[in-house]
Amino acid sequence: MEQSTMNNSDIPAIEGGTPVRETKIFYGHQYIDEADVEAVVEVLRYGDLTCGPKIKELEDKLCRLTGAKYAVVCSNGTAALHISALAAGVGEGDEVITTPITFAASANCALYCGAKPVFADIDPETYNIDPQKVEEAITERTKAVVVVDYTGQSVALDPIRKICREHNLVLIEDGAHVIGTKYRGQANGSISDMTTFSFHPVKTVTGGEGGAVLTNDETLYQKLLLYRAHGITRNTDLMVHEPDGPWYYEQVDLGYNYRMTDIQAALIISQLDKLPMFSKRRKEIVERYNEAFAKLPSLFVQREIPESDTTRHLYILRIVPEKLRIDRRQFFDALAAENVCCNVHYIPTYYFPYYEKLGYRRGLCPNAEKLYEEIISLPLYYAMTDEDVESVIEAVTKIAVYYAKE
Ligand SMILES: *Cc1c(COP(=O)(O)O)cnc(C)c1O
């Protein structure tokens, strides 16, 4: 590949190489307080470890938070996407439209069902899927659209929903980044046919692992419950045969064991109490970053749509290569030399060898490919101190100014 090797930065040290920070800072970290610890310990002491009351409590809490009618919690965000695709009826021969700028699970959920992911390009300024590109990608085989609220900014849901309605497509919102965000004043989670959440530790709210699907549709809800637990039901309305007795249940479809434990649920319930606080702090940090980076001509600040009141999960620093003497890799290495340890989200999904093997080739989504060449995910998490934030800004500014083209 064109990128240089993993180690050995070839960029010269700046000003004798004294880093702006003495200690390393990373791009994301969970925040666990005593209340979280207590909540987990209480389940361990007195609770059911799985299939207990914490599951329902968390599902009710997610419904209250988002305004969705139904919530189904499950083992992780990927499982949430899988059961959503199954509930949408995605199967062999179908196509599912999604963005390449996401974690691989957004497209993998189509493959799990025997369907084909079709990649639609992003808007070059908001970085979310472009509704017009979605419309252009529709064929008779299209069954569903999986949109991703990349970085936590809501996708333009109104135009996407209109397209899905007109073409009879199921809209699945991969909301792994979106918890806490509102679109036109309504919480994401209550708008699309199904919205999935992830509670992985880098996400805004964590359960160690964990996921959820939110929906307003009772039929989808019943299907999600089935697919979460082996396709097994104890609901006599769904049974084919007469029950043999009180122990009786039936497997009526092929499902999975995607259950969440009560230990995870208790942690997530406790974490959700802190969401307003998490959200407020993330917004403050994003504002500081935006303000500082808007002044630097060699950096591009992600465009925000006015409809989205965003709780940002990721902060994307984007370089303008024409205005710098270094590329993204060198900028990334220079930040690491300042003890600012970043990441990159995301490698376009179809770049992966598994997707190449399926026949996907580079060139499919030019805006996504260009974005990938120019981005770095900066540290963004609740527990960052003001000093942390200022040191990240100082490091970015130092590098951007030093390597600016005249
Ligand atoms: C984290 C993430 C997932 C997967 O969630 P897991 O809980 O790790 O399975 C899916 N999509 C996106 C966009 C994510 O960021």
XYZ file of C-alpha atoms and ligand atoms in Angstrom:
421
model
C 0.000 0.000 0.000
C 0.973 3.633 -0.527
C 1.078 4.420 3.173
C 4.498 4.355 4.808
C 5.436 1.592 7.242
C 3.960 1.298 10.736
C 6.970 2.578 12.709
C 9.614 5.234 12.208
C 8.154 8.574 11.467
C 10.102 10.328 8.712
C 9.055 13.768 9.872
C 11.666 15.900 11.613
C 11.158 16.838 15.266
C 9.804 20.329 15.859
C 11.922 22.775 17.895
C 14.195 20.227 19.453
C 11.333 17.842 20.030
C 9.943 18.884 23.418
C 6.392 17.499 23.435
C 3.557 19.827 24.470
C 2.394 17.164 26.959
C 4.503 15.075 29.296
C 2.027 12.206 29.473
C 0.206 10.427 26.701
C -3.446 11.108 26.020
C -5.586 8.666 24.011
C -8.537 9.261 21.716
C -11.217 7.764 23.949
C -11.757 6.426 27.439
C -14.724 5.311 29.544
C -15.754 7.119 32.710
C -16.825 4.818 35.560
C -17.819 6.262 38.936
C -18.736 4.707 42.313
C -22.435 4.616 41.424
C -21.567 2.416 38.409
C -19.475 0.100 40.583
C -22.272 -0.132 43.181
C -24.863 -0.906 40.513
C -22.812 -3.832 39.206
C -21.947 -5.136 42.677
C -25.619 -5.092 43.647
C -26.465 -7.419 40.759
C -23.587 -9.711 41.715
C -24.752 -9.814 45.358
C -28.507 -10.051 44.998
C -29.543 -10.193 41.365
C -30.207 -12.555 38.514
C -27.132 -12.590 36.307
C -29.113 -12.797 33.075
C -32.781 -12.564 31.968
C -33.495 -10.667 35.190
C -35.296 -7.409 35.985
C -32.403 -5.144 34.935
C -33.072 -5.988 31.272
C -36.625 -4.646 31.349
C -35.517 -1.683 33.453
C -32.883 -0.730 30.875
C -35.301 -1.217 27.980
C -37.842 1.049 29.679
C -35.150 3.622 30.346
C -34.035 3.651 26.699
C -37.659 4.147 25.625
C -38.039 7.085 28.007
C -34.719 8.566 26.867
C -35.516 8.437 23.157
C -39.295 8.406 23.003
C -39.246 5.080 21.110
C -42.117 2.678 21.877
C -40.014 -0.470 22.119
C -36.421 -1.349 23.009
C -34.656 -4.701 22.758
C -31.262 -4.838 24.434
C -28.719 -7.387 23.258
C -25.105 -8.472 23.566
C -23.479 -5.744 21.412
C -24.061 -3.215 18.648
C -23.179 -5.728 15.952
C -25.799 -8.197 17.212
C -28.259 -5.282 17.263
C -27.543 -4.647 13.574
C -27.829 -8.353 12.741
C -31.260 -8.813 14.358
C -32.419 -5.529 12.802
C -31.484 -6.761 9.335
C -33.254 -10.078 10.032
C -36.361 -8.296 11.345
C -36.317 -6.115 8.204
C -36.584 -9.353 6.202
C -33.153 -8.980 4.594
C -32.165 -12.277 2.973
C -30.434 -14.089 0.138
C -30.249 -12.006 -3.058
C -31.265 -8.726 -1.408
C -29.223 -5.531 -1.444
C -28.623 -3.234 1.511
C -27.342 0.309 0.931
C -24.870 1.723 3.436
C -21.911 4.100 3.842
C -18.262 3.013 3.648
C -17.238 5.502 6.388
C -18.217 3.341 9.343
C -17.185 0.362 11.380
C -17.415 -2.824 9.271
C -20.467 -4.106 11.197
C -22.786 -1.677 9.348
C -22.172 -3.610 6.121
C -21.408 -7.016 7.649
C -24.995 -7.268 8.939
C -26.142 -7.555 5.307
C -23.580 -10.291 4.621
C -24.737 -12.230 7.711
C -28.173 -12.439 6.074
C -26.833 -13.532 2.670
C -27.475 -10.083 1.181
C -25.136 -7.750 -0.679
C -23.916 -4.452 0.800
C -24.056 -1.596 -1.729
C -21.956 1.422 -0.808
C -23.297 4.938 -1.342
C -20.907 7.883 -1.093
C -20.870 10.510 1.652
C -21.438 14.243 1.677
C -17.910 15.744 1.515
C -18.577 18.240 4.331
C -20.839 16.519 6.888
C -19.272 13.085 6.097
C -22.686 11.399 6.431
C -24.263 9.338 3.648
C -25.568 11.521 0.805
C -29.347 10.991 0.322
C -29.008 11.524 -3.419
C -26.354 8.790 -3.637
C -28.682 6.490 -1.702
C -31.449 7.109 -4.224
C -29.081 6.449 -7.149
C -28.041 3.108 -5.629
C -31.576 1.692 -5.377
C -32.457 -1.339 -7.543
C -35.383 -3.848 -7.470
C -33.299 -5.904 -5.070
C -32.804 -3.172 -2.468
C -34.460 -4.168 0.783
C -33.028 -1.847 3.417
C -30.817 1.176 4.006
C -28.360 1.245 6.919
C -27.398 4.849 7.685
C -24.732 5.778 10.226
C -24.779 8.947 12.338
C -21.049 9.323 11.884
C -19.302 11.092 14.806
C -22.708 11.471 16.540
C -24.128 14.017 14.105
C -27.540 12.885 12.908
C -27.918 11.843 9.303
C -30.344 14.068 7.367
C -33.207 11.746 8.328
C -36.081 13.591 6.610
C -34.797 13.163 3.039
C -33.642 9.594 3.769
C -37.023 8.613 5.249
C -38.792 10.084 2.230
C -36.654 7.996 -0.132
C -37.243 4.857 1.942
C -41.019 5.459 2.002
C -41.169 6.027 -1.755
C -39.220 2.850 -2.517
C -40.664 0.712 0.277
C -37.323 0.196 2.023
C -36.691 -0.462 5.705
C -34.578 2.253 7.330
C -32.069 0.979 9.879
C -30.107 3.683 11.684
C -26.764 2.468 13.008
C -26.770 4.813 15.974
C -23.600 3.508 17.619
C -22.362 7.130 17.812
C -25.655 8.948 18.226
C -26.871 8.426 21.788
C -27.755 11.841 23.244
C -28.283 13.519 19.848
C -31.566 15.040 18.656
C -32.750 15.545 15.090
C -35.211 18.444 14.729
C -35.751 18.314 18.482
C -36.559 14.579 18.542
C -34.114 12.092 20.053
C -32.424 9.772 17.556
C -33.754 6.335 18.367
C -37.415 7.188 17.850
C -37.277 8.271 14.203
C -36.064 5.463 11.903
C -37.815 2.076 11.516
C -35.100 0.678 13.763
C -32.156 2.388 15.475
C -29.256 0.438 16.983
C -27.017 1.526 19.841
C -23.652 0.178 21.009
C -22.338 0.250 24.564
C -18.721 -0.592 23.780
C -16.270 1.258 26.116
C -15.234 3.846 23.505
C -18.856 4.892 22.993
C -20.472 7.698 25.017
C -22.264 5.273 27.384
C -20.820 1.835 28.156
C -21.700 -1.562 29.562
C -18.347 -3.171 28.740
C -20.185 -4.677 25.787
C -23.827 -4.212 24.914
C -26.295 -3.136 22.274
C -29.916 -2.194 21.735
C -32.490 -1.842 18.984
C -35.216 0.789 19.271
C -38.400 0.789 17.225
C -41.959 2.134 17.225
C -43.252 -0.877 15.265
C -44.815 -3.728 17.239
C -44.287 -6.318 14.459
C -40.592 -5.495 14.206
C -40.377 -5.582 18.008
C -41.788 -9.136 18.173
C -39.306 -10.264 15.516
C -36.371 -8.648 17.313
C -37.301 -10.523 20.511
C -37.350 -13.810 18.606
C -34.024 -13.295 16.844
C -32.355 -12.233 20.089
C -33.167 -15.583 21.699
C -32.830 -18.542 19.323
C -36.159 -17.921 17.564
C -37.764 -19.342 20.693
C -41.084 -18.079 22.031
C -43.234 -18.650 25.117
C -45.986 -16.504 23.635
C -48.895 -18.914 22.855
C -50.129 -16.531 20.139
C -46.962 -17.246 18.143
C -46.980 -21.030 18.689
C -47.798 -23.584 16.034
C -48.763 -26.467 18.348
C -50.849 -26.715 21.487
C -48.645 -26.317 24.587
C -47.859 -29.674 26.300
C -47.731 -27.955 29.693
C -46.353 -25.002 31.617
C -42.752 -25.828 30.641
C -43.550 -25.640 26.952
C -41.896 -23.285 24.462
C -41.364 -23.439 20.733
C -38.593 -22.543 18.355
C -40.485 -20.980 15.463
C -37.578 -19.399 13.583
C -33.770 -19.549 13.533
C -32.408 -17.034 16.008
C -29.287 -16.529 18.101
C -28.207 -16.108 21.688
C -27.657 -12.364 21.659
C -28.864 -11.742 25.218
C -27.340 -9.089 27.460
C -26.471 -9.956 31.075
C -28.061 -8.095 33.985
C -24.536 -7.109 35.026
C -24.127 -5.122 31.805
C -27.671 -3.752 32.000
C -27.081 -2.452 35.546
C -23.931 -0.670 34.418
C -25.652 0.905 31.412
C -28.632 2.047 33.535
C -26.217 3.764 35.907
C -24.213 5.267 33.032
C -27.357 6.671 31.405
C -27.933 8.806 34.496
C -24.727 10.596 33.535
C -25.624 11.072 29.860
C -26.656 14.749 30.237
C -23.327 15.422 31.964
C -21.374 13.404 29.333
C -23.207 15.207 26.579
C -22.576 18.680 27.999
C -18.855 18.068 28.408
C -18.461 16.605 24.935
C -20.210 19.635 23.453
C -17.886 21.976 25.352
C -14.786 20.184 24.084
C -16.052 20.147 20.489
C -16.758 23.860 20.699
C -13.215 24.569 21.926
C -11.702 22.430 19.163
C -13.870 23.990 16.444
C -13.085 27.498 17.597
C -9.334 26.849 17.614
C -9.145 24.910 14.342
C -11.390 27.228 12.322
C -8.548 29.767 12.545
C -6.088 27.459 10.784
C -6.388 27.455 6.970
C -4.741 24.021 6.707
C -7.586 22.402 8.685
C -11.202 21.791 7.671
C -13.886 21.759 10.367
C -16.708 19.223 9.871
C -19.917 20.936 8.749
C -22.786 20.698 11.191
C -26.375 20.615 9.971
C -28.702 22.871 11.975
C -31.263 20.032 12.379
C -28.839 17.998 14.518
C -28.311 18.896 18.185
C -25.233 16.738 18.408
C -23.648 14.824 21.263
C -20.361 14.154 19.510
C -18.823 10.694 19.884
C -15.768 11.359 17.684
C -13.895 14.536 16.854
C -12.473 14.380 13.346
C -9.500 16.585 12.547
C -9.301 16.989 8.775
C -6.249 18.338 7.045
C -6.262 20.309 3.794
C -3.330 18.578 2.045
C -2.775 21.409 -0.454
C -1.958 23.738 2.438
C 0.505 21.501 4.294
C 3.980 20.151 3.630
C 3.091 16.878 5.367
C 0.409 14.279 4.754
C -2.094 12.735 7.169
C 0.292 9.945 8.219
C 3.001 12.457 9.062
C 0.533 14.691 10.917
C -0.601 11.639 12.905
C 3.001 10.745 13.779
C 3.772 14.348 14.708
C 0.824 14.325 17.127
C 2.087 11.079 18.648
C 5.484 12.764 19.133
C 3.606 15.426 21.145
C 2.077 12.583 23.240
C -1.324 13.070 21.621
C -2.244 9.514 20.602
C -4.967 9.504 18.010
C -6.800 7.040 15.820
C -8.416 7.067 12.376
C -12.155 6.418 11.835
C -12.672 4.841 9.384
C -10.896 2.840 6.714
C -13.551 2.582 3.962
C -15.180 -0.813 4.533
C -14.666 -2.039 0.987
C -10.865 -1.562 1.264
C -10.687 -4.653 3.464
C -9.337 -7.847 1.870
C -12.531 -9.730 2.706
C -14.526 -7.210 0.667
C -11.929 -7.276 -2.127
C -12.424 -11.026 -2.257
C -16.140 -10.381 -2.746
C -15.293 -8.204 -5.764
C -15.382 -4.674 -4.341
C -12.739 -2.311 -5.749
C -11.336 1.090 -4.797
C -12.868 4.036 -6.618
C -16.476 3.262 -5.609
C -16.983 6.282 -3.341
C -14.506 9.097 -4.140
C -15.646 11.438 -1.337
C -15.231 8.691 1.263
C -11.808 7.738 -0.101
C -10.591 11.332 -0.047
C -11.902 11.783 3.501
C -10.016 8.709 4.660
C -6.730 10.200 3.392
C -7.188 13.405 5.387
C -8.587 12.520 8.814
C -7.406 11.893 12.349
C -9.666 11.216 15.376
C -8.581 13.496 18.234
C -9.061 12.706 21.934
C -12.681 13.304 22.953
C -14.159 11.927 26.163
C -15.913 13.098 29.300
C -12.977 12.897 31.699
C -10.649 15.120 29.644
C -9.553 18.113 31.704
C -9.403 21.635 30.299
C -5.625 21.248 30.354
C -5.903 18.083 28.262
C -8.061 19.890 25.737
C -5.717 22.860 25.551
C -2.682 20.617 25.111
C -4.337 18.827 22.187
C -5.136 22.198 20.606
C -1.585 23.367 21.237
C -0.126 20.245 19.609
C -2.385 20.460 16.549
C -1.705 24.179 16.143
C 2.048 23.738 16.560
C 2.145 21.113 13.808
C -0.279 22.890 11.454
C 1.666 26.149 11.720
C 5.133 24.598 11.494
C 4.283 22.541 8.392
C 2.070 25.116 6.671
C 2.926 25.795 3.051
C 3.970 29.381 2.481
C -18.991 0.454 17.606
C -19.758 0.413 16.332
C -20.497 -0.717 15.923
C -20.417 -2.038 16.615
O -20.773 -2.028 17.927
P -20.225 -3.203 18.894
O -21.010 -2.955 20.135
O -18.762 -2.995 19.063
O -20.560 -4.494 18.254
C -21.262 -0.629 14.783
N -21.298 0.498 14.043
C -20.594 1.586 14.387
C -20.694 2.806 13.536
C -19.792 1.573 15.523
O -19.077 2.660 15.836
